[in-house]
Amino acid sequence: ATETTSALLICVAVRHILSGRMHGWLAGLIVGLLVWLHASNMVLALLILLLLATQLKFRDLLAAVGLSGLFFAGLLALNASHFGTWVAPVFFKYFIVGQSSLYAAQGALARALQAAMGFFFDQEFGLLIYAPVFALIPAGFAFLKRQHPHSFWNLALFFTAYFLFLLTFGEWRGGGGSSPRYLVPVHFVFAAGLTSYFAWKPRPLS
């Protein structure tokens, strides 16, 4: 699946954003590739550009926007040639808005709550069922917030924006893939929480 590649690109972007050493061409390449890889990356691609707007010089920011724009234009042209429409029909299957009457009857809020709980606690698809060690993440982030507040807020922004976007998905389970598939692009956030926990509590859990 494209989520693993997306995760690697996002890690590179976040590392450069936190260090303040992002280059315009690299930002444009990352954002452009994210847009091509999966529809769920749209919000992260936009967030990366917004954060870089406060860091990059105007020339570098223009290069980033221009290069990512070329990727986006290429994607639209590809959709138009293959599907006869600018936006591929498969794009709409992910979201609650415009879904069948079943989704409409259940209500967007109910679906979002179900997805929020399912991502972490579902017996078949939940993150904490697959990897219970991630239950230590909140404690790790509490430590990270005290020691490195800048990193904490940047990571929290990435996760919150992406997770809220995921809650609009009509099919949060990932279409039968290994679960929780859609959380893979933000696993670096979970890794930061675990790393902070073990830095705070270096003794073995036993």
PDB file of C-alpha atoms in Angstrom:
ATOM      1  CA  ALA A   1       0.000   0.000   0.000  1.00  0.00           C
ATOM      2  CA  THR A   2       1.048   3.608  -0.478  1.00  0.00           C
ATOM      3  CA  GLU A   3       0.837   4.422   3.242  1.00  0.00           C
ATOM      4  CA  THR A   4       4.379   3.198   3.955  1.00  0.00           C
ATOM      5  CA  THR A   5       5.893   5.391   1.253  1.00  0.00           C
ATOM      6  CA  SER A   6       3.755   8.274   2.477  1.00  0.00           C
ATOM      7  CA  ALA A   7       5.038   7.741   6.014  1.00  0.00           C
ATOM      8  CA  LEU A   8       8.667   7.935   4.835  1.00  0.00           C
ATOM      9  CA  LEU A   9       8.033  11.166   2.910  1.00  0.00           C
ATOM     10  CA  ILE A  10       6.211  12.739   5.845  1.00  0.00           C
ATOM     11  CA  CYS A  11       9.040  11.777   8.219  1.00  0.00           C
ATOM     12  CA  VAL A  12      11.542  13.524   5.939  1.00  0.00           C
ATOM     13  CA  ALA A  13       9.316  16.607   5.797  1.00  0.00           C
ATOM     14  CA  VAL A  14       8.796  16.783   9.567  1.00  0.00           C
ATOM     15  CA  ARG A  15      12.498  16.279  10.261  1.00  0.00           C
ATOM     16  CA  HIS A  16      13.409  19.199   7.997  1.00  0.00           C
ATOM     17  CA  ILE A  17      10.602  21.370   9.359  1.00  0.00           C
ATOM     18  CA  LEU A  18      11.689  20.818  12.972  1.00  0.00           C
ATOM     19  CA  SER A  19      15.326  21.525  12.090  1.00  0.00           C
ATOM     20  CA  GLY A  20      14.418  24.562   9.965  1.00  0.00           C
ATOM     21  CA  ARG A  21      16.521  23.311   7.050  1.00  0.00           C
ATOM     22  CA  MET A  22      13.951  22.521   4.393  1.00  0.00           C
ATOM     23  CA  HIS A  23      14.767  23.380   0.767  1.00  0.00           C
ATOM     24  CA  GLY A  24      12.116  24.623  -1.624  1.00  0.00           C
ATOM     25  CA  TRP A  25      12.685  21.935  -4.252  1.00  0.00           C
ATOM     26  CA  LEU A  26      12.590  19.164  -1.636  1.00  0.00           C
ATOM     27  CA  ALA A  27       9.364  20.502  -0.124  1.00  0.00           C
ATOM     28  CA  GLY A  28       7.752  20.658  -3.563  1.00  0.00           C
ATOM     29  CA  LEU A  29       8.874  17.112  -4.358  1.00  0.00           C
ATOM     30  CA  ILE A  30       7.520  15.719  -1.070  1.00  0.00           C
ATOM     31  CA  VAL A  31       4.202  17.537  -1.285  1.00  0.00           C
ATOM     32  CA  GLY A  32       3.758  16.609  -4.948  1.00  0.00           C
ATOM     33  CA  LEU A  33       4.453  12.922  -4.317  1.00  0.00           C
ATOM     34  CA  LEU A  34       2.116  12.852  -1.319  1.00  0.00           C
ATOM     35  CA  VAL A  35      -0.712  14.176  -3.468  1.00  0.00           C
ATOM     36  CA  TRP A  36      -0.080  11.440  -6.039  1.00  0.00           C
ATOM     37  CA  LEU A  37       0.187   8.602  -3.523  1.00  0.00           C
ATOM     38  CA  HIS A  38      -3.206   8.786  -1.808  1.00  0.00           C
ATOM     39  CA  ALA A  39      -6.192  11.053  -1.328  1.00  0.00           C
ATOM     40  CA  SER A  40      -5.768  10.947   2.450  1.00  0.00           C
ATOM     41  CA  ASN A  41      -2.426  12.756   2.092  1.00  0.00           C
ATOM     42  CA  MET A  42      -4.082  15.966   0.895  1.00  0.00           C
ATOM     43  CA  VAL A  43      -4.435  17.438   4.368  1.00  0.00           C
ATOM     44  CA  LEU A  44      -0.843  16.584   5.330  1.00  0.00           C
ATOM     45  CA  ALA A  45       0.496  18.039   2.086  1.00  0.00           C
ATOM     46  CA  LEU A  46      -1.385  21.281   2.726  1.00  0.00           C
ATOM     47  CA  LEU A  47      -0.202  21.370   6.342  1.00  0.00           C
ATOM     48  CA  ILE A  48       3.416  20.944   5.278  1.00  0.00           C
ATOM     49  CA  LEU A  49       3.114  23.905   2.894  1.00  0.00           C
ATOM     50  CA  LEU A  50       1.460  26.062   5.567  1.00  0.00           C
ATOM     51  CA  LEU A  51       4.203  25.328   8.095  1.00  0.00           C
ATOM     52  CA  LEU A  52       6.906  25.981   5.514  1.00  0.00           C
ATOM     53  CA  ALA A  53       5.324  29.336   4.682  1.00  0.00           C
ATOM     54  CA  THR A  54       6.637  30.542   8.058  1.00  0.00           C
ATOM     55  CA  GLN A  55      10.153  29.195   7.443  1.00  0.00           C
ATOM     56  CA  LEU A  56      11.133  29.401   3.797  1.00  0.00           C
ATOM     57  CA  LYS A  57      12.279  32.440   1.928  1.00  0.00           C
ATOM     58  CA  PHE A  58       9.802  33.624  -0.666  1.00  0.00           C
ATOM     59  CA  ARG A  59      11.872  32.229  -3.540  1.00  0.00           C
ATOM     60  CA  ASP A  60      12.067  28.785  -1.931  1.00  0.00           C
ATOM     61  CA  LEU A  61       8.374  28.839  -1.030  1.00  0.00           C
ATOM     62  CA  LEU A  62       7.517  29.756  -4.610  1.00  0.00           C
ATOM     63  CA  ALA A  63       9.633  26.836  -5.837  1.00  0.00           C
ATOM     64  CA  ALA A  64       7.859  24.464  -3.438  1.00  0.00           C
ATOM     65  CA  VAL A  65       4.392  25.616  -4.473  1.00  0.00           C
ATOM     66  CA  GLY A  66       5.306  25.587  -8.160  1.00  0.00           C
ATOM     67  CA  LEU A  67       6.786  22.082  -8.144  1.00  0.00           C
ATOM     68  CA  SER A  68       3.951  20.605  -6.074  1.00  0.00           C
ATOM     69  CA  GLY A  69       1.503  22.394  -8.370  1.00  0.00           C
ATOM     70  CA  LEU A  70       3.045  20.648 -11.374  1.00  0.00           C
ATOM     71  CA  PHE A  71       2.501  17.284  -9.694  1.00  0.00           C
ATOM     72  CA  PHE A  72      -1.107  18.194  -8.904  1.00  0.00           C
ATOM     73  CA  ALA A  73      -1.739  19.383 -12.456  1.00  0.00           C
ATOM     74  CA  GLY A  74      -0.264  16.132 -13.760  1.00  0.00           C
ATOM     75  CA  LEU A  75      -2.601  14.147 -11.513  1.00  0.00           C
ATOM     76  CA  LEU A  76      -5.620  16.078 -12.765  1.00  0.00           C
ATOM     77  CA  ALA A  77      -4.545  15.520 -16.377  1.00  0.00           C
ATOM     78  CA  LEU A  78      -4.067  11.799 -15.733  1.00  0.00           C
ATOM     79  CA  ASN A  79      -7.538  11.543 -14.192  1.00  0.00           C
ATOM     80  CA  ALA A  80      -9.037  13.407 -17.122  1.00  0.00           C
ATOM     81  CA  SER A  81      -7.413  11.093 -19.657  1.00  0.00           C
ATOM     82  CA  HIS A  82      -8.272   7.855 -17.836  1.00  0.00           C
ATOM     83  CA  PHE A  83     -11.632   8.617 -16.205  1.00  0.00           C
ATOM     84  CA  GLY A  84     -12.951  11.544 -18.224  1.00  0.00           C
ATOM     85  CA  THR A  85     -13.093  13.723 -15.099  1.00  0.00           C
ATOM     86  CA  TRP A  86     -10.566  15.856 -13.219  1.00  0.00           C
ATOM     87  CA  VAL A  87     -11.143  13.962  -9.962  1.00  0.00           C
ATOM     88  CA  ALA A  88     -11.098  10.159 -10.166  1.00  0.00           C
ATOM     89  CA  PRO A  89     -14.425   8.596  -9.093  1.00  0.00           C
ATOM     90  CA  VAL A  90     -12.571   6.346  -6.644  1.00  0.00           C
ATOM     91  CA  PHE A  91     -11.719   9.477  -4.632  1.00  0.00           C
ATOM     92  CA  PHE A  92     -15.296   9.901  -3.472  1.00  0.00           C
ATOM     93  CA  LYS A  93     -15.626   6.403  -2.041  1.00  0.00           C
ATOM     94  CA  TYR A  94     -13.474   7.377   0.914  1.00  0.00           C
ATOM     95  CA  PHE A  95     -15.680  10.074   2.338  1.00  0.00           C
ATOM     96  CA  ILE A  96     -18.953  10.171   4.232  1.00  0.00           C
ATOM     97  CA  VAL A  97     -20.154  13.185   2.280  1.00  0.00           C
ATOM     98  CA  GLY A  98     -22.022  12.028  -0.810  1.00  0.00           C
ATOM     99  CA  GLN A  99     -22.204   8.419   0.321  1.00  0.00           C
ATOM    100  CA  SER A 100     -25.263   6.209   0.090  1.00  0.00           C
ATOM    101  CA  SER A 101     -28.417   6.686   2.137  1.00  0.00           C
ATOM    102  CA  LEU A 102     -27.066   4.160   4.651  1.00  0.00           C
ATOM    103  CA  TYR A 103     -24.238   6.477   5.616  1.00  0.00           C
ATOM    104  CA  ALA A 104     -26.548   9.473   5.614  1.00  0.00           C
ATOM    105  CA  ALA A 105     -29.001   7.688   7.900  1.00  0.00           C
ATOM    106  CA  GLN A 106     -26.340   6.742  10.399  1.00  0.00           C
ATOM    107  CA  GLY A 107     -25.177  10.316  10.571  1.00  0.00           C
ATOM    108  CA  ALA A 108     -21.762  11.815  10.075  1.00  0.00           C
ATOM    109  CA  LEU A 109     -21.139  12.259  13.796  1.00  0.00           C
ATOM    110  CA  ALA A 110     -21.997   8.653  14.611  1.00  0.00           C
ATOM    111  CA  ARG A 111     -19.707   7.423  11.843  1.00  0.00           C
ATOM    112  CA  ALA A 112     -16.897   9.680  13.041  1.00  0.00           C
ATOM    113  CA  LEU A 113     -17.208   8.408  16.623  1.00  0.00           C
ATOM    114  CA  GLN A 114     -17.252   4.826  15.405  1.00  0.00           C
ATOM    115  CA  ALA A 115     -14.112   5.427  13.368  1.00  0.00           C
ATOM    116  CA  ALA A 116     -12.357   7.220  16.249  1.00  0.00           C
ATOM    117  CA  MET A 117     -12.957   4.293  18.591  1.00  0.00           C
ATOM    118  CA  GLY A 118     -12.338   1.687  15.910  1.00  0.00           C
ATOM    119  CA  PHE A 119      -8.916   3.021  14.938  1.00  0.00           C
ATOM    120  CA  PHE A 120      -7.658   2.271  18.445  1.00  0.00           C
ATOM    121  CA  PHE A 121      -9.942  -0.289  20.103  1.00  0.00           C
ATOM    122  CA  ASP A 122     -11.643  -2.406  17.437  1.00  0.00           C
ATOM    123  CA  GLN A 123     -10.887  -6.099  18.093  1.00  0.00           C
ATOM    124  CA  GLU A 124     -10.035  -6.731  14.455  1.00  0.00           C
ATOM    125  CA  PHE A 125      -8.711  -3.389  13.220  1.00  0.00           C
ATOM    126  CA  GLY A 126      -7.650  -1.442  16.333  1.00  0.00           C
ATOM    127  CA  LEU A 127      -4.118  -0.115  16.824  1.00  0.00           C
ATOM    128  CA  LEU A 128      -3.973  -1.018  20.511  1.00  0.00           C
ATOM    129  CA  ILE A 129      -5.096  -4.557  19.737  1.00  0.00           C
ATOM    130  CA  TYR A 130      -2.265  -4.989  17.262  1.00  0.00           C
ATOM    131  CA  ALA A 131       0.353  -3.125  19.325  1.00  0.00           C
ATOM    132  CA  PRO A 132      -0.633  -2.667  23.011  1.00  0.00           C
ATOM    133  CA  VAL A 133       2.710  -0.975  23.705  1.00  0.00           C
ATOM    134  CA  PHE A 134       1.272   2.144  22.060  1.00  0.00           C
ATOM    135  CA  ALA A 135      -0.847   2.617  25.198  1.00  0.00           C
ATOM    136  CA  LEU A 136       2.297   4.183  26.700  1.00  0.00           C
ATOM    137  CA  ILE A 137       2.215   7.036  24.182  1.00  0.00           C
ATOM    138  CA  PRO A 138       0.162   9.532  26.276  1.00  0.00           C
ATOM    139  CA  ALA A 139       2.691   9.304  29.116  1.00  0.00           C
ATOM    140  CA  GLY A 140       5.522   9.787  26.648  1.00  0.00           C
ATOM    141  CA  PHE A 141       3.896  12.865  25.151  1.00  0.00           C
ATOM    142  CA  ALA A 142       3.356  14.371  28.589  1.00  0.00           C
ATOM    143  CA  PHE A 143       7.117  14.115  29.100  1.00  0.00           C
ATOM    144  CA  LEU A 144       7.843  15.407  25.582  1.00  0.00           C
ATOM    145  CA  LYS A 145       5.624  18.449  26.162  1.00  0.00           C
ATOM    146  CA  ARG A 146       7.655  19.424  29.207  1.00  0.00           C
ATOM    147  CA  GLN A 147      11.064  18.810  27.657  1.00  0.00           C
ATOM    148  CA  HIS A 148      10.521  19.819  24.011  1.00  0.00           C
ATOM    149  CA  PRO A 149       7.301  21.828  23.670  1.00  0.00           C
ATOM    150  CA  HIS A 150       8.099  22.980  20.119  1.00  0.00           C
ATOM    151  CA  SER A 151       8.406  19.402  18.865  1.00  0.00           C
ATOM    152  CA  PHE A 152       5.353  18.341  20.853  1.00  0.00           C
ATOM    153  CA  TRP A 153       3.060  20.968  19.336  1.00  0.00           C
ATOM    154  CA  ASN A 154       4.286  20.314  15.800  1.00  0.00           C
ATOM    155  CA  LEU A 155       3.699  16.570  16.157  1.00  0.00           C
ATOM    156  CA  ALA A 156       0.322  17.152  17.799  1.00  0.00           C
ATOM    157  CA  LEU A 157      -0.687  19.426  14.923  1.00  0.00           C
ATOM    158  CA  PHE A 158       0.223  16.818  12.319  1.00  0.00           C
ATOM    159  CA  PHE A 159      -1.609  14.020  14.087  1.00  0.00           C
ATOM    160  CA  THR A 160      -4.732  16.018  14.998  1.00  0.00           C
ATOM    161  CA  ALA A 161      -5.226  17.474  11.521  1.00  0.00           C
ATOM    162  CA  TYR A 162      -4.724  14.095   9.843  1.00  0.00           C
ATOM    163  CA  PHE A 163      -6.850  12.153  12.338  1.00  0.00           C
ATOM    164  CA  LEU A 164      -9.798  14.554  12.066  1.00  0.00           C
ATOM    165  CA  PHE A 165      -9.564  14.199   8.304  1.00  0.00           C
ATOM    166  CA  LEU A 166      -9.615  10.399   8.622  1.00  0.00           C
ATOM    167  CA  LEU A 167     -12.847  10.608  10.600  1.00  0.00           C
ATOM    168  CA  THR A 168     -14.612  11.801   7.447  1.00  0.00           C
ATOM    169  CA  PHE A 169     -13.787   8.506   5.706  1.00  0.00           C
ATOM    170  CA  GLY A 170     -16.738   6.305   4.972  1.00  0.00           C
ATOM    171  CA  GLU A 171     -14.534   3.179   5.104  1.00  0.00           C
ATOM    172  CA  TRP A 172     -12.049   3.696   7.939  1.00  0.00           C
ATOM    173  CA  ARG A 173     -11.002   0.008   8.100  1.00  0.00           C
ATOM    174  CA  GLY A 174      -8.796   0.349   5.040  1.00  0.00           C
ATOM    175  CA  GLY A 175     -10.618  -1.955   2.657  1.00  0.00           C
ATOM    176  CA  GLY A 176      -9.423  -5.232   4.115  1.00  0.00           C
ATOM    177  CA  GLY A 177      -5.758  -4.262   4.398  1.00  0.00           C
ATOM    178  CA  SER A 178      -3.697  -4.757   7.518  1.00  0.00           C
ATOM    179  CA  SER A 179      -4.966  -2.473  10.204  1.00  0.00           C
ATOM    180  CA  PRO A 180      -4.976   0.234  11.173  1.00  0.00           C
ATOM    181  CA  ARG A 181      -3.779   0.975   7.661  1.00  0.00           C
ATOM    182  CA  TYR A 182      -4.663   4.646   7.482  1.00  0.00           C
ATOM    183  CA  LEU A 183      -2.683   5.492  10.634  1.00  0.00           C
ATOM    184  CA  VAL A 184       0.601   4.345   9.075  1.00  0.00           C
ATOM    185  CA  PRO A 185       1.522   7.822   7.692  1.00  0.00           C
ATOM    186  CA  VAL A 186       1.527   9.228  11.250  1.00  0.00           C
ATOM    187  CA  HIS A 187       3.303   6.326  12.954  1.00  0.00           C
ATOM    188  CA  PHE A 188       6.286   8.639  13.385  1.00  0.00           C
ATOM    189  CA  VAL A 189       4.158  10.546  15.906  1.00  0.00           C
ATOM    190  CA  PHE A 190       3.553   7.334  17.854  1.00  0.00           C
ATOM    191  CA  ALA A 191       7.267   6.508  17.653  1.00  0.00           C
ATOM    192  CA  ALA A 192       8.112   9.911  19.136  1.00  0.00           C
ATOM    193  CA  GLY A 193       5.712   9.244  22.012  1.00  0.00           C
ATOM    194  CA  LEU A 194       7.241   5.832  22.741  1.00  0.00           C
ATOM    195  CA  THR A 195      10.786   7.186  22.494  1.00  0.00           C
ATOM    196  CA  SER A 196       9.928   9.936  24.962  1.00  0.00           C
ATOM    197  CA  TYR A 197       8.390   7.423  27.349  1.00  0.00           C
ATOM    198  CA  PHE A 198      11.471   5.204  27.396  1.00  0.00           C
ATOM    199  CA  ALA A 199      13.719   8.248  27.779  1.00  0.00           C
ATOM    200  CA  TRP A 200      11.626   9.208  30.796  1.00  0.00           C
ATOM    201  CA  LYS A 201      11.311   5.634  32.149  1.00  0.00           C
ATOM    202  CA  PRO A 202      14.451   3.867  30.913  1.00  0.00           C
ATOM    203  CA  ARG A 203      13.988   0.822  33.157  1.00  0.00           C
ATOM    204  CA  PRO A 204      12.412  -2.327  31.640  1.00  0.00           C
ATOM    205  CA  LEU A 205       8.618  -2.537  31.939  1.00  0.00           C
ATOM    206  CA  SER A 206       8.950  -5.693  34.016  1.00  0.00           C
TER     207      SER A 206
END
